[in-house]
PDB file of C-alpha atoms in Angstrom:
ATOM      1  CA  UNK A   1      -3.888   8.821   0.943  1.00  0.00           C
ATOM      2  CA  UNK A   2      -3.516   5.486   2.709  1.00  0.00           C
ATOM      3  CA  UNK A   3      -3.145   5.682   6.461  1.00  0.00           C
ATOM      4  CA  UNK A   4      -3.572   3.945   9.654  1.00  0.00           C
ATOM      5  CA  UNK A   5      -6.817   3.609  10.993  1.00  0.00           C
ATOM      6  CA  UNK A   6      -7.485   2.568  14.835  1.00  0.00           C
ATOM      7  CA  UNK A   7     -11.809   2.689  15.873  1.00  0.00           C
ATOM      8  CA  UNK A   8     -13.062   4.837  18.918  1.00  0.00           C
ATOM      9  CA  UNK A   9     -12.843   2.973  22.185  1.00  0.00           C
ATOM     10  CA  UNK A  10     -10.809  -0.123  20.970  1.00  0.00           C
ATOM     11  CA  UNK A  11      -7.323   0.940  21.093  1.00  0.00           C
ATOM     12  CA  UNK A  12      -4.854  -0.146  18.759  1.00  0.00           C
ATOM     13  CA  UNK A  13      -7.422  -3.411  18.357  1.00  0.00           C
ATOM     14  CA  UNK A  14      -8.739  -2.803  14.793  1.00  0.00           C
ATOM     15  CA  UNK A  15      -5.374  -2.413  13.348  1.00  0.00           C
ATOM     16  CA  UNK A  16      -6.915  -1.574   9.784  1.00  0.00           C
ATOM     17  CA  UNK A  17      -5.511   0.255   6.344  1.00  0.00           C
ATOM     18  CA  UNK A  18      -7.627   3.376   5.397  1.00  0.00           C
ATOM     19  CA  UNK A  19      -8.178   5.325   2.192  1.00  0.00           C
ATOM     20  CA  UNK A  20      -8.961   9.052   1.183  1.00  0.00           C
ATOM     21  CA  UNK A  21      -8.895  10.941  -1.863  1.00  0.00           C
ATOM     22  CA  UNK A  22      -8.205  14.582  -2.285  1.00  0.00           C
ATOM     23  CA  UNK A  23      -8.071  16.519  -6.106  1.00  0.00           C
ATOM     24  CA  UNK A  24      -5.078  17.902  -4.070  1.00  0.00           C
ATOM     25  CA  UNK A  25      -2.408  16.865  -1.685  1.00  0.00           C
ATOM     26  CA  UNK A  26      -4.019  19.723   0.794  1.00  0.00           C
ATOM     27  CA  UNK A  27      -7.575  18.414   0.447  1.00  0.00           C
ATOM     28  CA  UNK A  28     -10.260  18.248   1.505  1.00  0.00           C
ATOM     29  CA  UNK A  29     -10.431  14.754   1.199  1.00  0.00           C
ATOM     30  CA  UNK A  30     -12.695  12.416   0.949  1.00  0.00           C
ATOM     31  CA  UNK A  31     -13.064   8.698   2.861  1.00  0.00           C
ATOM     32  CA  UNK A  32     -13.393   5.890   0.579  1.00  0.00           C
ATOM     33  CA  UNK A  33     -13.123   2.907   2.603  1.00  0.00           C
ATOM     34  CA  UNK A  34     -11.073   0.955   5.496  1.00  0.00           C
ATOM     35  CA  UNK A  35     -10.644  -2.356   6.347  1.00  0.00           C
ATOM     36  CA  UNK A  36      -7.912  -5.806   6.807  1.00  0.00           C
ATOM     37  CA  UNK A  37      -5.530  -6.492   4.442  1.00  0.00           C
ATOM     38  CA  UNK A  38      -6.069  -9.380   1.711  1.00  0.00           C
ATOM     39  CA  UNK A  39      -8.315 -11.590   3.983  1.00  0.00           C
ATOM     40  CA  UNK A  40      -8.404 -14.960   2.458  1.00  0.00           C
ATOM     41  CA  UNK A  41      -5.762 -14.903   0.428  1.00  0.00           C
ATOM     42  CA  UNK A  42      -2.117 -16.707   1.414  1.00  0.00           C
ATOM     43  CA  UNK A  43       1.140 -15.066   1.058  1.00  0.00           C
ATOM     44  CA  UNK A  44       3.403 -15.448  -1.865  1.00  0.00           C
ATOM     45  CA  UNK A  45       6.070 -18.290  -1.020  1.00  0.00           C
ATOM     46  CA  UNK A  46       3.413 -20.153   2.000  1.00  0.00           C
ATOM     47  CA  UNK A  47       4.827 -23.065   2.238  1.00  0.00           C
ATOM     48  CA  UNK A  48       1.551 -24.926   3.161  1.00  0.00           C
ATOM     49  CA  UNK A  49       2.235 -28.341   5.869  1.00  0.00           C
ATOM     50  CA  UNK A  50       1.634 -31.546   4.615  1.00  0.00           C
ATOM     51  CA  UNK A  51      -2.074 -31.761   5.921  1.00  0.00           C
ATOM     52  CA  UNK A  52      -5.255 -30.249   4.680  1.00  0.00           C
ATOM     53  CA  UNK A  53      -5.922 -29.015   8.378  1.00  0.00           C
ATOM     54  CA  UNK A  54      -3.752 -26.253   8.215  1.00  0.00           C
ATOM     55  CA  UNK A  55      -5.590 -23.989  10.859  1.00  0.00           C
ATOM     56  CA  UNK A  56      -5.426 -26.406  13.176  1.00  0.00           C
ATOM     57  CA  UNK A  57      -1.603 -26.845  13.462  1.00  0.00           C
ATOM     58  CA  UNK A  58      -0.699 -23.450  13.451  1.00  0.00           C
ATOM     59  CA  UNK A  59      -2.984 -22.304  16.269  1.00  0.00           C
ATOM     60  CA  UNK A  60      -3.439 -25.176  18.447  1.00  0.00           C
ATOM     61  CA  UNK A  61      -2.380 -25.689  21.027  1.00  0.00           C
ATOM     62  CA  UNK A  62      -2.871 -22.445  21.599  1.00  0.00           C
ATOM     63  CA  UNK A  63       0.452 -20.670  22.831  1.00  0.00           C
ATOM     64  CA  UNK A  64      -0.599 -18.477  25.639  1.00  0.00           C
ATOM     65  CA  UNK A  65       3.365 -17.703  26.460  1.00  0.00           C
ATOM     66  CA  UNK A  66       5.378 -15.314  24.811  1.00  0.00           C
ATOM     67  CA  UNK A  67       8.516 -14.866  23.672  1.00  0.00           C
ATOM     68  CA  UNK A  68       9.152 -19.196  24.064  1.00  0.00           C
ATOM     69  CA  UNK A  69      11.370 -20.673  21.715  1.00  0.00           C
ATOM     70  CA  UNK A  70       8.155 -22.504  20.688  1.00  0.00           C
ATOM     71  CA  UNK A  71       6.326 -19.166  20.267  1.00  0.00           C
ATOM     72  CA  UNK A  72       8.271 -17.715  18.315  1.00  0.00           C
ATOM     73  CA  UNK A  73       8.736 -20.814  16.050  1.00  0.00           C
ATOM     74  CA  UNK A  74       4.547 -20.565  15.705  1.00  0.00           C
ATOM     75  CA  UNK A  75       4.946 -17.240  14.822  1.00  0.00           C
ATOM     76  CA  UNK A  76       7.570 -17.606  12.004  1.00  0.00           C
ATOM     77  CA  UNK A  77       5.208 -20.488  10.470  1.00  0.00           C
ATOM     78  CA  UNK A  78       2.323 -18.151  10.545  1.00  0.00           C
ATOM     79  CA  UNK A  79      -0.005 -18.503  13.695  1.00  0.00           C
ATOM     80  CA  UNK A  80      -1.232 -14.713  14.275  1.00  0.00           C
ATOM     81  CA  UNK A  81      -1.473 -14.822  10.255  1.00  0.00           C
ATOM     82  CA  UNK A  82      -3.347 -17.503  10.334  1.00  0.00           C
ATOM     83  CA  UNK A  83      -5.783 -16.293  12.436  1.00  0.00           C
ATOM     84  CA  UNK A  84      -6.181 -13.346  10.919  1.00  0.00           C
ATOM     85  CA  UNK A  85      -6.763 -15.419   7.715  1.00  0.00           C
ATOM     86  CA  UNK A  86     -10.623 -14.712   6.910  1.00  0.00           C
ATOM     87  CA  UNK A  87     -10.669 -11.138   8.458  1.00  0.00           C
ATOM     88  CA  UNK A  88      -7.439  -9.699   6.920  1.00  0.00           C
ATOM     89  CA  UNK A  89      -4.018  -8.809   8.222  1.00  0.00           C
ATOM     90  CA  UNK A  90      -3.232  -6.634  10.795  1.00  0.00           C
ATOM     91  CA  UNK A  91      -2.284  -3.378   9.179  1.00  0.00           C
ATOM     92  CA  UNK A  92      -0.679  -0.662  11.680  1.00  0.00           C
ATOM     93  CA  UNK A  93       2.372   1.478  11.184  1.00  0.00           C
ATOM     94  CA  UNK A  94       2.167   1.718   6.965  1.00  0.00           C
ATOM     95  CA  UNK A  95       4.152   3.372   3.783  1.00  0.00           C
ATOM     96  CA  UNK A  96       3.426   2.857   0.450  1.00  0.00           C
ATOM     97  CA  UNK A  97       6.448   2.839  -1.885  1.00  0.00           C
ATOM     98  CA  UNK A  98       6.050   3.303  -6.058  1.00  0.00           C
ATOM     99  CA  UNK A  99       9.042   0.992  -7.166  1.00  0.00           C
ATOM    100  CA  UNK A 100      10.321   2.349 -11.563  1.00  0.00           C
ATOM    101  CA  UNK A 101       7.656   0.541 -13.206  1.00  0.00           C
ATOM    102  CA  UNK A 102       4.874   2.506 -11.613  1.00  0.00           C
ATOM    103  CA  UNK A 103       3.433  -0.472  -9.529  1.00  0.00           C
ATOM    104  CA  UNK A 104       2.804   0.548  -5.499  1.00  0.00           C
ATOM    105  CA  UNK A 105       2.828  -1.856  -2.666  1.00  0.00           C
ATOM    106  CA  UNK A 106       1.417  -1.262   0.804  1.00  0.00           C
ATOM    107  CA  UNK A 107       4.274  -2.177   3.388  1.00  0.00           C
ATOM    108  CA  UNK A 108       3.291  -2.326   7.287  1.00  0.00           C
ATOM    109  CA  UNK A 109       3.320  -3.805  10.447  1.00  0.00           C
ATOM    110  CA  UNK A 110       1.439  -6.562  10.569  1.00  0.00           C
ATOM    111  CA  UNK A 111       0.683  -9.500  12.897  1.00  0.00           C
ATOM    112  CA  UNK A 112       0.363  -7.710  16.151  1.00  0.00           C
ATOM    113  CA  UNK A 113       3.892  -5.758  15.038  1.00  0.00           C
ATOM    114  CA  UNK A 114       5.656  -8.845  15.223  1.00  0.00           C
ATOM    115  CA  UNK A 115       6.234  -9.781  11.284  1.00  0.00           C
ATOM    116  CA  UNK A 116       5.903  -6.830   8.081  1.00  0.00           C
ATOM    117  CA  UNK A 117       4.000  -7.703   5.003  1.00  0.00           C
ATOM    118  CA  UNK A 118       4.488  -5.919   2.083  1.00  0.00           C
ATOM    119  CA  UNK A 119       0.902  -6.194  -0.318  1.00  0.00           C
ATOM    120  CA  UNK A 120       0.748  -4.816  -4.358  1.00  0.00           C
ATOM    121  CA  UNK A 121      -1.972  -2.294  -5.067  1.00  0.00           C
ATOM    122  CA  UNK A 122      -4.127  -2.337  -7.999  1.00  0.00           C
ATOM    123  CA  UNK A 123      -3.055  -0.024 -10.458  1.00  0.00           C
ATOM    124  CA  UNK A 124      -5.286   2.585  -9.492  1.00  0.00           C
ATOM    125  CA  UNK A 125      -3.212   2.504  -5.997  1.00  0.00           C
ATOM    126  CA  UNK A 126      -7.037   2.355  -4.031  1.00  0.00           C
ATOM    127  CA  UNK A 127      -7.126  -1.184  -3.118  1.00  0.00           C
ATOM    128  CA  UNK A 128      -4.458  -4.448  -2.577  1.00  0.00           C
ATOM    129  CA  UNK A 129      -4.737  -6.922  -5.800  1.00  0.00           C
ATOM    130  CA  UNK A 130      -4.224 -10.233  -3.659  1.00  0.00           C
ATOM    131  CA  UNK A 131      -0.399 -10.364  -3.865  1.00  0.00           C
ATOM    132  CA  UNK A 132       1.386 -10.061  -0.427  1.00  0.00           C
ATOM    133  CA  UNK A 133       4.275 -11.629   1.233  1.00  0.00           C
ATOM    134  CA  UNK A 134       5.770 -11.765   5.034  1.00  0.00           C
ATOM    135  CA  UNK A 135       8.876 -10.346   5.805  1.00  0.00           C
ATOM    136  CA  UNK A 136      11.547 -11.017   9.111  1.00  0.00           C
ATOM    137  CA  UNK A 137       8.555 -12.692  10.538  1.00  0.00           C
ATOM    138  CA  UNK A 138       8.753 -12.767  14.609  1.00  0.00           C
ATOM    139  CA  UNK A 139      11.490  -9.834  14.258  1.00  0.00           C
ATOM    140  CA  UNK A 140       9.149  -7.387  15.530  1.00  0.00           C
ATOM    141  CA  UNK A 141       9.262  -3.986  13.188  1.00  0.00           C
ATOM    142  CA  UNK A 142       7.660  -1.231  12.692  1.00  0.00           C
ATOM    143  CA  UNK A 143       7.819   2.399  11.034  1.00  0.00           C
ATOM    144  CA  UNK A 144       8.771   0.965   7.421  1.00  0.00           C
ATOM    145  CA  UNK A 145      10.739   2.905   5.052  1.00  0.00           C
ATOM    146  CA  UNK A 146      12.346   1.861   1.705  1.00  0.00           C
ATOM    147  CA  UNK A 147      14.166   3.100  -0.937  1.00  0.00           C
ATOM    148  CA  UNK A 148      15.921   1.632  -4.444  1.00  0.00           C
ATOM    149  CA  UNK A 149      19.061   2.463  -5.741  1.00  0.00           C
ATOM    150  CA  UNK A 150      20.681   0.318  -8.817  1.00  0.00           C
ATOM    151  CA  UNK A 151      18.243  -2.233  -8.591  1.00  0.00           C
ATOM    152  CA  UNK A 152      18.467  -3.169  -5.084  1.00  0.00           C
ATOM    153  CA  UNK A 153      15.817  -2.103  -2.502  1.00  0.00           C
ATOM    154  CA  UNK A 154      16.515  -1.078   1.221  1.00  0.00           C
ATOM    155  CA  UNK A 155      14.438  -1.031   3.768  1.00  0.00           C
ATOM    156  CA  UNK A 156      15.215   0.943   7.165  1.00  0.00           C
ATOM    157  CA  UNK A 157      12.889   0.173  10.282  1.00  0.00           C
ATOM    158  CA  UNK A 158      12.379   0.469  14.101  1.00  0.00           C
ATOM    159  CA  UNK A 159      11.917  -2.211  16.587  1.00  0.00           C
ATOM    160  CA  UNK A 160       8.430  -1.865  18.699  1.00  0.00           C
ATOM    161  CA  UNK A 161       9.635   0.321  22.102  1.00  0.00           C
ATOM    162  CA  UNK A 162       6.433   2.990  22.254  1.00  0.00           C
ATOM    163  CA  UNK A 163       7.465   6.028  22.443  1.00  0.00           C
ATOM    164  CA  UNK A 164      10.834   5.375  23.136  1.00  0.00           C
ATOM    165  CA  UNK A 165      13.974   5.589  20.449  1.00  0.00           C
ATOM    166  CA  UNK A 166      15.494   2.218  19.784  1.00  0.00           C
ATOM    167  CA  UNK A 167      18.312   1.010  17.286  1.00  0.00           C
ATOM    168  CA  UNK A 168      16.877   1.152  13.489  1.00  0.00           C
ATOM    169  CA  UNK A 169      16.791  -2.043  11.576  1.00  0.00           C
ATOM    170  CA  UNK A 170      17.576  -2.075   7.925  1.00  0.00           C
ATOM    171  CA  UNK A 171      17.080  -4.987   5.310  1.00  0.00           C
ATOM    172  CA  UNK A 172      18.367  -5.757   1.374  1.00  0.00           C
ATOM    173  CA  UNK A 173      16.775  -7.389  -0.934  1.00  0.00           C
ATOM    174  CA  UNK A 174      16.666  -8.066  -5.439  1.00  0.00           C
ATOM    175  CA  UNK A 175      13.253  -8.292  -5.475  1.00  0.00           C
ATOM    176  CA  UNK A 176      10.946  -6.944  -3.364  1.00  0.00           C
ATOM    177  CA  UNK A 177       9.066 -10.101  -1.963  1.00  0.00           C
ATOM    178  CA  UNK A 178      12.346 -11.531  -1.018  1.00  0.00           C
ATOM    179  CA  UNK A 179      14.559 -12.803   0.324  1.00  0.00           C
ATOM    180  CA  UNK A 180      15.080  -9.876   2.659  1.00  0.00           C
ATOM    181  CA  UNK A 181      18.201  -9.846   4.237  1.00  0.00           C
ATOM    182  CA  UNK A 182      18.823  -8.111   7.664  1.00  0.00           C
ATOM    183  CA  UNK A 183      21.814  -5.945   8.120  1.00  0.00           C
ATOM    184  CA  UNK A 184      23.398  -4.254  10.858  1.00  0.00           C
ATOM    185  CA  UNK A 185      22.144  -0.786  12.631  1.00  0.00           C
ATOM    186  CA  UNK A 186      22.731   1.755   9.095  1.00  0.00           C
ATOM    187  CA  UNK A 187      23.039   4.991  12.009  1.00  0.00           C
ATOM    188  CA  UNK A 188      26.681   5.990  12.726  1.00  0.00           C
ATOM    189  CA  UNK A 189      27.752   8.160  15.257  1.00  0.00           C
ATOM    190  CA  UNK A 190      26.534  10.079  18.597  1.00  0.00           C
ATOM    191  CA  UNK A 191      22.920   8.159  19.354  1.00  0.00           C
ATOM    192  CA  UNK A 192      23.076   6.123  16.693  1.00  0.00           C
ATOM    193  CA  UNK A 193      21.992   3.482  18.938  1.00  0.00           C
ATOM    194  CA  UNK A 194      18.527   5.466  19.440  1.00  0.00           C
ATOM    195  CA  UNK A 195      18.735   6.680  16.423  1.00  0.00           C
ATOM    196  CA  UNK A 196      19.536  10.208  16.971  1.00  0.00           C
ATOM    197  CA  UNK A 197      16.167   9.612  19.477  1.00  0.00           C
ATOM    198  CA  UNK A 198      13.779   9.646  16.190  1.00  0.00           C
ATOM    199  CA  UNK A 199      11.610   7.183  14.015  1.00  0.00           C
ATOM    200  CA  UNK A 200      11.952   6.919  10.484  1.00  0.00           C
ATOM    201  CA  UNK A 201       8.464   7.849   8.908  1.00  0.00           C
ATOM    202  CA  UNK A 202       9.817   7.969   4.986  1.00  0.00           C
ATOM    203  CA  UNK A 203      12.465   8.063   2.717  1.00  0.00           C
ATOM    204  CA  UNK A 204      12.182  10.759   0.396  1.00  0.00           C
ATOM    205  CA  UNK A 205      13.915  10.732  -3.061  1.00  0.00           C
ATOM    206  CA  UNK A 206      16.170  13.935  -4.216  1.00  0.00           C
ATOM    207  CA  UNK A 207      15.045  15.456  -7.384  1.00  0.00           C
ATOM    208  CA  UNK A 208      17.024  18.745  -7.887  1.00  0.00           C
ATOM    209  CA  UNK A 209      19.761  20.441  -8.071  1.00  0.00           C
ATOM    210  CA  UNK A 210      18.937  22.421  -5.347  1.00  0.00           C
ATOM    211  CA  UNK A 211      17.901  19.937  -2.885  1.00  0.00           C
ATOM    212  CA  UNK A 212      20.956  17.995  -3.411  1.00  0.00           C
ATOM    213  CA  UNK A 213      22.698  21.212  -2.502  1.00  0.00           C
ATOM    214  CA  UNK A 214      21.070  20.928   0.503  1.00  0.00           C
ATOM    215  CA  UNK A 215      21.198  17.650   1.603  1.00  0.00           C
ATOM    216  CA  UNK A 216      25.363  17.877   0.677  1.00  0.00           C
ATOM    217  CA  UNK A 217      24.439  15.797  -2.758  1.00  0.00           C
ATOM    218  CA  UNK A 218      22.443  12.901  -1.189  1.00  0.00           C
ATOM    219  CA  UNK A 219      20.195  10.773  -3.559  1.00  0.00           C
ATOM    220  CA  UNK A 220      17.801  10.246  -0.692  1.00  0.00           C
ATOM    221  CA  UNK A 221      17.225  11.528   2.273  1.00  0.00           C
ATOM    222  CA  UNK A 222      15.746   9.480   5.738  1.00  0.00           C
ATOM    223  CA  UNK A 223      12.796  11.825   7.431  1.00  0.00           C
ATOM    224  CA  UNK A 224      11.696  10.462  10.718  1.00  0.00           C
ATOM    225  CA  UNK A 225      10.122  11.841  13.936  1.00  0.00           C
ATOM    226  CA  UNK A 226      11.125  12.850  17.105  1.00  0.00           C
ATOM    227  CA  UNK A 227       8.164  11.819  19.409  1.00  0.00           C
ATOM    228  CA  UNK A 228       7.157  14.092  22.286  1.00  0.00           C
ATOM    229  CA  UNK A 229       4.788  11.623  23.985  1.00  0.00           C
ATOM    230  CA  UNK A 230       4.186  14.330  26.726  1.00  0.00           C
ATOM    231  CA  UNK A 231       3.030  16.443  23.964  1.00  0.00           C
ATOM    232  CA  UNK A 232       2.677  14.674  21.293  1.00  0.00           C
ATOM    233  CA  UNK A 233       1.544  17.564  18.869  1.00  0.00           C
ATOM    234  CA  UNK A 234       4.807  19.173  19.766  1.00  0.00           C
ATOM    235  CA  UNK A 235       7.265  15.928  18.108  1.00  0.00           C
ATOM    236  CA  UNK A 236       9.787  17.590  16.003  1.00  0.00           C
ATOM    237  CA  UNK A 237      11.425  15.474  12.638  1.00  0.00           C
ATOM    238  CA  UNK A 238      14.912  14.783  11.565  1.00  0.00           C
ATOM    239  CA  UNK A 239      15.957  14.631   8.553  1.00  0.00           C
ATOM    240  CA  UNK A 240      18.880  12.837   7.678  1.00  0.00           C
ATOM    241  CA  UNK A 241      20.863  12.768   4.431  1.00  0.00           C
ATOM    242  CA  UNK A 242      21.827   9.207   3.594  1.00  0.00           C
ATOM    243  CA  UNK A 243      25.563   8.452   2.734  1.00  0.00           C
ATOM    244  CA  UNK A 244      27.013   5.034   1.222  1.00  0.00           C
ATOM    245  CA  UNK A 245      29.787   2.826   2.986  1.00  0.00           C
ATOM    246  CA  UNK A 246      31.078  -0.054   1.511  1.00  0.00           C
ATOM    247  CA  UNK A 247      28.136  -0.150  -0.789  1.00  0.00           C
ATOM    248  CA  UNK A 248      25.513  -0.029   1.800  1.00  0.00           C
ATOM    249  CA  UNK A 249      23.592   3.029   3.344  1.00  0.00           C
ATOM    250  CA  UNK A 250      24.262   4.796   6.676  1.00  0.00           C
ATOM    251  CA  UNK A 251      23.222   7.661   8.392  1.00  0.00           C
ATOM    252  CA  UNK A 252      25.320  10.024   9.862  1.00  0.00           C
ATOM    253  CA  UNK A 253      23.404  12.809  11.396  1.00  0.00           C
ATOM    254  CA  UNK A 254      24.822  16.452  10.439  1.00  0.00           C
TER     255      UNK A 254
END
């Protein structure tokens, strides 16, 4: 089990991976270890600047304004990466994702939310084996999910509003370090700019006969939740079957 892991007393400040083991999916398990993705290691497809002082021209001057035109530049080139570079990357909302040839990869929210990274696992699936790459950097998303159908993955997100429903995201890509390509909002219909007011959590592949019954013959199905952040143990899900338009994915809630 690989989950989010925050310390006590420092708020969402850690912003570390953690990972349990269980001899079943209902436990009890047992910690193993948590900690910063990949620290000292650069992304597939860095392109390094022509200087050998590379800290020093991503993070100085120091940009202490957000949301500039010269911020977010920074932050597409890799300054919160970079100084995250000997600890490890941020690692906050998470999935992992087994693509056909039985190789996982850790995908989360990374660089204080603002940019995903998507990291390989060993083949044990207990630890990251060095190879990681940034994704929509400075696009802010969070709550990654991600599917494959006939070689092409898709990945359905949610911008950073709390608690609050927002318009999902959803990206394409051949290979999955990139290129991602965004697309527009996949929701159609009543709240589909809120996305029927949930947050996708994972996207859960059909197996049988009866489950495609179910979900009115759907290869996959999007499962998110409906946070109560007034009672947060009461959040209800949605589950939503996903359809094809066109050749790409929607969701149309029932």
């Amino acid at each position: 089990m690989w989950f989010h892991l925050e310390l006590k007393g420092q708020g969402y400040a850690a912003a570390r991976y953690g990972v349990a083991t269980s001899d079943t999916p209902f436990g009890p398990f047992k910690f193993i270890r948590s900690g910063r993705v990949n620290p000292g290691i650069y992304p597939v497809g860095f392109a390094k600047p022509d200087t050998t002082d590379l800290k020093h021209q991503l993070l100085f001057p120091e940009l202490k304004s957000w949301w500039t035109p010269e911020w977010r530049k920074q932050i597409e080139r890799g300054m919160f990466w970079m100084r995250d570079f000997e600890g490890g990357q941020m690692s906050r909302d998470m999935t992992i994702f087994i693509d056909d040839d039985g190789k996982a990869y850790h995908i989360y929210s990374s660089e204080e939310n603002l940019t995903l990274q998507i990291a390989q696992l060993t083949d044990d699936y207990m630890q990251h084996n060095g190879s990681y790459v940034r994704v929509a950097a400075g696009g802010q998303n969070e709550a990654p999910t991600i599917f494959k159908q006939d070689g092409i993955y898709w990945m359905i997100t949610s911008g950073c509003t709390g608690w609050a429903p927002n318009a999902a995201r959803m990206f394409k890509a051949k290979n999955i370090y990139g290129p991602w390509e965004q697309l527009p909002n996949p929701c159609r219909g009543e709240g589909a700019d809120k996305t029927f007011g949930a947050q996708g959590t994972y996207i859960y592949k059909v197996e049988t006969a009866a489950q495609k019954k179910m979900f009115h013959g759907a290869d996959y199905v999007f499962m998110a939740d409906m946070w109560n952040p007034k009672h947060l143990s009461d959040s209800r899900h949605l589950w939503v079957p996903i359809s094809w338009e066109n050749g790409t994915p929607v969701l149309k809630k029932q």
